[in-house]
Short mmCIF file of C-alpha atoms and ligand atoms in Angstrom, two decimals:
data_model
loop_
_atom_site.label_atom_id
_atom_site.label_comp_id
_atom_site.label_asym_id
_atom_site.label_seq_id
_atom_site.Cartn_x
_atom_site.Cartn_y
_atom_site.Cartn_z
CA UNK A 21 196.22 185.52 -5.83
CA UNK A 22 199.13 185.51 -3.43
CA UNK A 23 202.24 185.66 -5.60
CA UNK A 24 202.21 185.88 -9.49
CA UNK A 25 204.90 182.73 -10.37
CA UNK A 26 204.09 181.54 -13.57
CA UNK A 27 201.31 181.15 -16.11
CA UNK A 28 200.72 177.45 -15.26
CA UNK A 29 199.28 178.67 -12.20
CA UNK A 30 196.50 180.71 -13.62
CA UNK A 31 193.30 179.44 -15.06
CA UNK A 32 191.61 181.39 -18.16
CA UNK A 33 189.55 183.35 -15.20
CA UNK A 34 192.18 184.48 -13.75
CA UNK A 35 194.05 186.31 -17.07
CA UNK A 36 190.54 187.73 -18.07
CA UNK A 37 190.19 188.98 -14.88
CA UNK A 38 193.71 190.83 -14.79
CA UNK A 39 193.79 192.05 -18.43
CA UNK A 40 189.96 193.67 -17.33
CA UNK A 41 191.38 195.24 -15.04
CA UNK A 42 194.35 196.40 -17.17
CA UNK A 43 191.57 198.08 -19.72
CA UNK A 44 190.42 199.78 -16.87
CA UNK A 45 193.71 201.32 -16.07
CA UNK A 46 194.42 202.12 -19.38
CA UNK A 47 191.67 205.20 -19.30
CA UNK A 48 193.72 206.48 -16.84
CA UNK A 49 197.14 206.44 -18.33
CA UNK A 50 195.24 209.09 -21.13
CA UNK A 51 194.31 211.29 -18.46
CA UNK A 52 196.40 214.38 -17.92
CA UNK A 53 196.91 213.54 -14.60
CA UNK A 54 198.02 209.64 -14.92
CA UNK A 55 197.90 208.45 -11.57
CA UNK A 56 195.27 206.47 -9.10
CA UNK A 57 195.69 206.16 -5.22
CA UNK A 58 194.96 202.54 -5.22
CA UNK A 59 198.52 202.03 -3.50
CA UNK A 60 199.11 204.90 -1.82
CA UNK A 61 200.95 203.71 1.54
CA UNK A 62 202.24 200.43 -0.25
CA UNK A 63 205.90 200.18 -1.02
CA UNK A 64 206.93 197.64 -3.92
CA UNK A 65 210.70 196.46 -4.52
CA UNK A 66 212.21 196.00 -8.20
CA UNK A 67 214.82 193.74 -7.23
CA UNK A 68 216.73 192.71 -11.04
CA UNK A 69 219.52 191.17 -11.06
CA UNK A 70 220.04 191.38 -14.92
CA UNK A 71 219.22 193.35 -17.70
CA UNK A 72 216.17 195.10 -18.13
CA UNK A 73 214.83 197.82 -20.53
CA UNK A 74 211.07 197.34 -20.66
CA UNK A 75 209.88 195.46 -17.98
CA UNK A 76 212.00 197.58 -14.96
CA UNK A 77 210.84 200.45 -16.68
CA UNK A 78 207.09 199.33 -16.91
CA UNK A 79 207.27 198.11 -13.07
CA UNK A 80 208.34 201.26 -11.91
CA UNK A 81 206.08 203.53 -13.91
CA UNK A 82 203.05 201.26 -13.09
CA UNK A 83 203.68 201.07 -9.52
CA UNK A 84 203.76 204.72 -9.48
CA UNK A 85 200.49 205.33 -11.25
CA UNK A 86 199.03 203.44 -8.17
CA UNK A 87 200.90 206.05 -6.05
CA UNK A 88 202.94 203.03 -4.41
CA UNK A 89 206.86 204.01 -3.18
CA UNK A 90 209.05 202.35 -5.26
CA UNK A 91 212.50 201.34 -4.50
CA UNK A 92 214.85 200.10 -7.43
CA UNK A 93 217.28 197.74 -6.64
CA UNK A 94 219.60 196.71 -9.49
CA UNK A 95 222.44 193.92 -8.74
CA UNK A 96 225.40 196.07 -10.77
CA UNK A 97 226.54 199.10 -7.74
CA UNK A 98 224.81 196.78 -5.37
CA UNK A 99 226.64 194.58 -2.49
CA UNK A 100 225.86 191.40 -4.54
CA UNK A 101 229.33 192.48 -5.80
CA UNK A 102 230.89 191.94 -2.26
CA UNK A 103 229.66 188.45 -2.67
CA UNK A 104 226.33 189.05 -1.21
CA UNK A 105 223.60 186.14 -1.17
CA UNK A 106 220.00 186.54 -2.79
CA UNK A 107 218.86 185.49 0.14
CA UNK A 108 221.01 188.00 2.37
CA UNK A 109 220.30 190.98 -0.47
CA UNK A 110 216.28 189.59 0.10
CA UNK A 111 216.52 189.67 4.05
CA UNK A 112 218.02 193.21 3.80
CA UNK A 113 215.59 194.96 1.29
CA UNK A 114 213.03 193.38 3.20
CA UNK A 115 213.73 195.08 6.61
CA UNK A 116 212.10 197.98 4.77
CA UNK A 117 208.99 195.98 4.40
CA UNK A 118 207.96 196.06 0.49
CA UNK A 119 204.29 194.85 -0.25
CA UNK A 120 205.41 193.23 -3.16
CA UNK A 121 208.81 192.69 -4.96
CA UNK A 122 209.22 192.20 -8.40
CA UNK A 123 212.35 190.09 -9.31
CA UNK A 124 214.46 189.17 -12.82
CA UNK A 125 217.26 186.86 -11.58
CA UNK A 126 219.09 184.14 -14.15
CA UNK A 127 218.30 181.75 -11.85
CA UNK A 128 215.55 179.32 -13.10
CA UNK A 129 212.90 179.18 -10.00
CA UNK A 130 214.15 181.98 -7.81
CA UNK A 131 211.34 183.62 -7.56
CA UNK A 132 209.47 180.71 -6.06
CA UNK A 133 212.21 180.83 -3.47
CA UNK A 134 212.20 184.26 -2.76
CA UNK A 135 208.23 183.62 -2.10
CA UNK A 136 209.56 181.49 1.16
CA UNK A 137 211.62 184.19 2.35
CA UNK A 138 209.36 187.23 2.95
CA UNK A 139 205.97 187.92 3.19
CA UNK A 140 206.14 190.32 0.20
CA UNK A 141 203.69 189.23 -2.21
CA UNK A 142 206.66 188.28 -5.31
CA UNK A 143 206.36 189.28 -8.93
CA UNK A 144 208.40 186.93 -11.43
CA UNK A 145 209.91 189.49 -13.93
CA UNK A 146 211.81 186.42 -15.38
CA UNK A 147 213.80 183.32 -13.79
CA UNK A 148 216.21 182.50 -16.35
CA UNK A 149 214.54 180.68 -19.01
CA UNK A 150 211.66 179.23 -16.82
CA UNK A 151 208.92 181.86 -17.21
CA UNK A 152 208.37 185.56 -17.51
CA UNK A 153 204.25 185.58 -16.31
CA UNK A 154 204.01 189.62 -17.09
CA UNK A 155 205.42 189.44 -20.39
CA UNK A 156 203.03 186.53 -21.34
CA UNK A 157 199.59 188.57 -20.03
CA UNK A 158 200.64 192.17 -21.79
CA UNK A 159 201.22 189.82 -25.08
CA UNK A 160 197.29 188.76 -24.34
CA UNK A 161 196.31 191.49 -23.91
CA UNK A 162 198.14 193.12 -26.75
CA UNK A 163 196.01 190.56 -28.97
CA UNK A 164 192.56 191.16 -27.35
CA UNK A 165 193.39 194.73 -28.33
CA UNK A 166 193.65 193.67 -31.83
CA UNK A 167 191.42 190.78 -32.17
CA UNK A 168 188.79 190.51 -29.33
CA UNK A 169 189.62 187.33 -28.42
CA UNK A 170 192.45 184.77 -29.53
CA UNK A 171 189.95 181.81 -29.72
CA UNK A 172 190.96 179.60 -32.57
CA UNK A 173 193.63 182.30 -33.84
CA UNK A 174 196.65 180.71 -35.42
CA UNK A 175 200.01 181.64 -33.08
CA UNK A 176 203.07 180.63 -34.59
CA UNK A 177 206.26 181.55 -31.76
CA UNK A 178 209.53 181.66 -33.74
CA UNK A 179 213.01 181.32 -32.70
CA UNK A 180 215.22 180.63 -29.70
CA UNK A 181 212.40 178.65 -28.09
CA UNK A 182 215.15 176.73 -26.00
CA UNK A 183 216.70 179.69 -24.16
CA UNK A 184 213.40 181.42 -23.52
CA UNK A 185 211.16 182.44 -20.88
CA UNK A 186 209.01 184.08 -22.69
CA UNK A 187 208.37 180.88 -25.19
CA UNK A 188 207.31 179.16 -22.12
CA UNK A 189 205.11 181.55 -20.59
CA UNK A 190 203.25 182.48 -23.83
CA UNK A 191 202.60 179.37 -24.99
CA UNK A 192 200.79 178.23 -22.01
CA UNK A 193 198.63 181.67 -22.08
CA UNK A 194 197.89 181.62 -25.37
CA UNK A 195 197.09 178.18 -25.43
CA UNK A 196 194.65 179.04 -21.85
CA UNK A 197 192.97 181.78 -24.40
CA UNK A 198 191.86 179.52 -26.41
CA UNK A 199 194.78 179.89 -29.56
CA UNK A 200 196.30 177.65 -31.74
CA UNK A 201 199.75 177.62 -30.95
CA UNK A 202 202.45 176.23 -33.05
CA UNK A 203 206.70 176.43 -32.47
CA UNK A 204 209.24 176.82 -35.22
CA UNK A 205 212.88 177.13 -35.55
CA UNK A 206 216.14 174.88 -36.13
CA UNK A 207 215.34 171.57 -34.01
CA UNK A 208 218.57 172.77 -31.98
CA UNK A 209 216.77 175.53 -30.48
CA UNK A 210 213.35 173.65 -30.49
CA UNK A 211 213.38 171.53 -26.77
CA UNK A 212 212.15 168.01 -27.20
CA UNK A 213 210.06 168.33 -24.47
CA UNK A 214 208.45 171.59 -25.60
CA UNK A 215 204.98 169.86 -27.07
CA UNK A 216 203.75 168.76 -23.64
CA UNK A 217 203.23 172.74 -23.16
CA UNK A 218 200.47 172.01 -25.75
CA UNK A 219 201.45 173.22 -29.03
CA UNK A 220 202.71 171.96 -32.27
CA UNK A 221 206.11 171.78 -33.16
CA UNK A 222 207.98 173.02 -37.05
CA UNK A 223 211.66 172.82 -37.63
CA UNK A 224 210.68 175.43 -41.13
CA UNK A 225 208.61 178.04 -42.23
CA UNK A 226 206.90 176.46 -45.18
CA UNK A 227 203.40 176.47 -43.57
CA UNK A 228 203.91 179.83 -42.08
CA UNK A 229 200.99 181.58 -44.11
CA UNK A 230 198.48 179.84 -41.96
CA UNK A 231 199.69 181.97 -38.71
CA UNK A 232 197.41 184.80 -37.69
CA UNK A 233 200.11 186.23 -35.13
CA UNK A 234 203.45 185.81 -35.65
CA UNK A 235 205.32 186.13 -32.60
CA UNK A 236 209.30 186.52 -33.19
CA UNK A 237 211.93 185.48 -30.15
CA UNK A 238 215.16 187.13 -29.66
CA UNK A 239 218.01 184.66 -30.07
CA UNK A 240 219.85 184.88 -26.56
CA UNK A 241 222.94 184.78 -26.84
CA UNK A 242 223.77 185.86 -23.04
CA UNK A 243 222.22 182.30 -22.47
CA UNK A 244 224.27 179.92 -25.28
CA UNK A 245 227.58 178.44 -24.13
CA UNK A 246 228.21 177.27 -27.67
CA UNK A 247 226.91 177.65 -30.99
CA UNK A 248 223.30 176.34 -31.37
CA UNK A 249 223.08 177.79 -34.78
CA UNK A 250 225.76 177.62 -37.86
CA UNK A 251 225.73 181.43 -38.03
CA UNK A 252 223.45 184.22 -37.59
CA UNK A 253 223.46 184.52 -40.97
CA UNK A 254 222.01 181.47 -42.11
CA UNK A 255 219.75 181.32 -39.32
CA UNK A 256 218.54 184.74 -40.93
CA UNK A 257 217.95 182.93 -44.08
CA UNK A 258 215.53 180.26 -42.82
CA UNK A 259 213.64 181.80 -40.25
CA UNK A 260 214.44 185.26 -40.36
CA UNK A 261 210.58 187.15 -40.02
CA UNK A 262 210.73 189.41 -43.23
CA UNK A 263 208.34 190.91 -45.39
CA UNK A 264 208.69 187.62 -48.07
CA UNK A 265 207.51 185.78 -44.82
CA UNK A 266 204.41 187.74 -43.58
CA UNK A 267 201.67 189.13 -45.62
CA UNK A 268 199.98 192.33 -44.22
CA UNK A 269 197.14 190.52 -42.86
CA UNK A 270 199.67 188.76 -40.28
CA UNK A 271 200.29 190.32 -37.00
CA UNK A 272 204.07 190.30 -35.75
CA UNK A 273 204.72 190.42 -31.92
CA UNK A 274 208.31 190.64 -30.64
CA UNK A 275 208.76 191.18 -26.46
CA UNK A 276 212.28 192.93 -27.18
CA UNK A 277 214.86 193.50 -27.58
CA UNK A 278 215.04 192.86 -30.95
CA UNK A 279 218.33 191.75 -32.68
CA UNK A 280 217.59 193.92 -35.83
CA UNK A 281 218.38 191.75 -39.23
CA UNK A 282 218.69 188.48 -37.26
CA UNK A 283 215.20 187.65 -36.24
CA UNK A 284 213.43 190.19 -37.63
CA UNK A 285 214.23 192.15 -40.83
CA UNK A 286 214.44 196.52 -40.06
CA UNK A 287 212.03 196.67 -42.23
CA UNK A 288 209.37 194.46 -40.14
CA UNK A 289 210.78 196.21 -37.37
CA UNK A 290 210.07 199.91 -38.17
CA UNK A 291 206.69 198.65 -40.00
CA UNK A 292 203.86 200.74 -38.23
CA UNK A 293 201.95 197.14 -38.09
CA UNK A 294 204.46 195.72 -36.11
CA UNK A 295 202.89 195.71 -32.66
CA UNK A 296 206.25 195.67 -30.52
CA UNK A 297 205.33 199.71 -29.12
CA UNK A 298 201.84 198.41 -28.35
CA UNK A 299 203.15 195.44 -26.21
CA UNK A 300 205.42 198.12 -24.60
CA UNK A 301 202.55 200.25 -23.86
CA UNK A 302 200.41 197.01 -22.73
CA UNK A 303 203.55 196.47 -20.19
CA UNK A 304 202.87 199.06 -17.42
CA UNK A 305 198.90 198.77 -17.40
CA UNK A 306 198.80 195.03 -17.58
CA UNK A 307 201.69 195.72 -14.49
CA UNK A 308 199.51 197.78 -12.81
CA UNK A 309 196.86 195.45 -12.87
CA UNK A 310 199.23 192.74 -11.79
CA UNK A 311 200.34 195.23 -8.32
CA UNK A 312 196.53 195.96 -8.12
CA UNK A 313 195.73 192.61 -7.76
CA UNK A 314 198.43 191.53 -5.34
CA UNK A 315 198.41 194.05 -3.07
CA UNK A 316 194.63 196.04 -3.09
CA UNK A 317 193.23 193.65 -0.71
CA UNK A 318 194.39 192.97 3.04
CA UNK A 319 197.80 190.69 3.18
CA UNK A 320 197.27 188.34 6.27
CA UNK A 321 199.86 185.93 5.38
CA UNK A 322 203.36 185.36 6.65
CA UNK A 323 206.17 183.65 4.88
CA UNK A 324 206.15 180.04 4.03
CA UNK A 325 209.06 178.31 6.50
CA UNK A 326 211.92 177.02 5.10
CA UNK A 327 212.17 172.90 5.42
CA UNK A 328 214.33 171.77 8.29
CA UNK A 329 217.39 169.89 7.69
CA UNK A 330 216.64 166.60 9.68
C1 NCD B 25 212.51 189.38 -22.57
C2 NCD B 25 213.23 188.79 -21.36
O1 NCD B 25 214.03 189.43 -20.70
O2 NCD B 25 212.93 187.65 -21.08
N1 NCD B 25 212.52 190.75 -22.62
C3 NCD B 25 211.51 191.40 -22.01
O3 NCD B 25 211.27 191.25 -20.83
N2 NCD B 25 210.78 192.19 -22.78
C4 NCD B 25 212.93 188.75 -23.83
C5 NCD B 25 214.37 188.78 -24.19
O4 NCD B 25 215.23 189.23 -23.45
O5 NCD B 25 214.64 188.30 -25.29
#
């Protein structure tokens, strides 16, 4: 693997391979001394230009363990606010040769571009609401945690399917791992197209019951330029993930952060069988297997040229 993109790119193989590897790692994160010289001499780049709790957090820390040099690069203090370019800010960062850099941009695809740019092997940490490929594997491996294997398990995705990359990325991995995975929400946040990913499609709860996982989406607002919903409140009321909704035997997921009483109820939130710590915790060895796999071997390659204008 040269880059990690997007989900649609990987074959079942390929996610059981990384999320292997991401067991392995996890031995060492409960050793007192938590780090591995896999990397040492590497240098990865955390280039985000938006917000990020969890996943710059997990980058950083993973890269780390594998005794890589990290630089952190966020676009808020940065000269993006002089009007610099992505592809000037790339060009830059790049004259101090990162292995690989991980990137969050709003920008559906940029990562892809970036790829042409550099010969850094490139990390999608999110490109708008196109895909978010680490998210997607720590959720799998979450699950494998807790279930062995996600063959024919029930995986109903709830929300703000429209606006996220997350939606998008998950479904396709789940669906790789053999689930069964269904949509719901209002049909305004529900894209038309969404079914060709391979799962079904609900505009209500009603058959929620039959879900093993439930798997809740934050409702981005940062993305909406009007309202897509009546109000939060009566969004609450329909699909709001609450304990009337799920029984104990049903396992909720949630990649954060969480809009507290919107999507989920506190309650479900602070539940100790909610698994949103675990995913957390999933996030930086599931990202060190990512790094490990990217950049353990010899990189030969150089970047991809850009097309010529005629
Ligand atoms: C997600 C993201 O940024 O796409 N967060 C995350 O990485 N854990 C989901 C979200 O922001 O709703």
């Amino acid at each position: 693997m040269r880059h990690l993109l997007s989900i649609s790119e990987l074959e079942r193989a390929d996610i059981e391979r990384i999320v292997e590897q991401a067991a392995r790692f996890a031995e060492v994160s409960d050793r007192e001394i938590k780090k591995v010289p896999a990397l040492r001499g590497r240098m990865v780049l955390n280039l985000f230009y938006e917000a990020s709790t969890r996943t710059r957090s997990s980058f950083e820390l993973a890269a780390k363990r594998l005794s890589a040099d990290v630089v952190n690069f966020a676009s808020g203090g940065s000269s993006v606010e002089k009007g610099e370019s992505l592809k000037d800010t790339v060009l830059t960062l790049g004259a101090h040769k990162p292995d690989a850099i991980v990137i969050r941009t709003p920008w559906v695809g940029a990562a892809a571009l970036v790829a042409g740019w550099t010969g850094a092997a490139i990390v999608n940490a999110g490109d708008g609401k196109h895909e978010h490929p680490t998210q997607a594997l720590l959720d799998v491996y979450t699950l494998r945690q807790k279930l062995g294997a996600l063959d024919g398990a029930s995986i109903w995705i709830v929300g703000d399917v429209a606006h996220s990359r997350v939606a998008r990325s998950n479904i396709l991995a789940f669906s790789r791992m053999g689930a069964n995975v269904t949509v719901a929400g209002p049909p305004t946040l529900i894209p038309r197209e969404i079914g060709a990913l391979g799962c079904e499609v609900r505009f209500s709860l009603d058959e929620i019951a039959q879900a093993d996982v439930v798997y809740a989406l934050r409702m981005q607002h940062e993305r909406m330029s009007e309202a897509w919903v009546p109000s939060l409140r009566e969004y609450a009321a329909a699909f709001q993930i609450n304990r009337r909704r799920v029984s104990a035997r049903q396992l909720v997921m949630h990649p954060g952060p969480v809009n507290r009483g919107v999507e989920l109820s506190g309650e479900v939130v602070d539940s100790p069988r909610t698994l949103i710590t675990a995913q957390v915790q999933a996030g930086v060895v599931v990202r060190m297997a990512v790094l490990y796999e990217l950049l353990s071997g010899a990189r030969t390659f150089s970047p991809v040229p850009e097309p010529q204008l005629a």
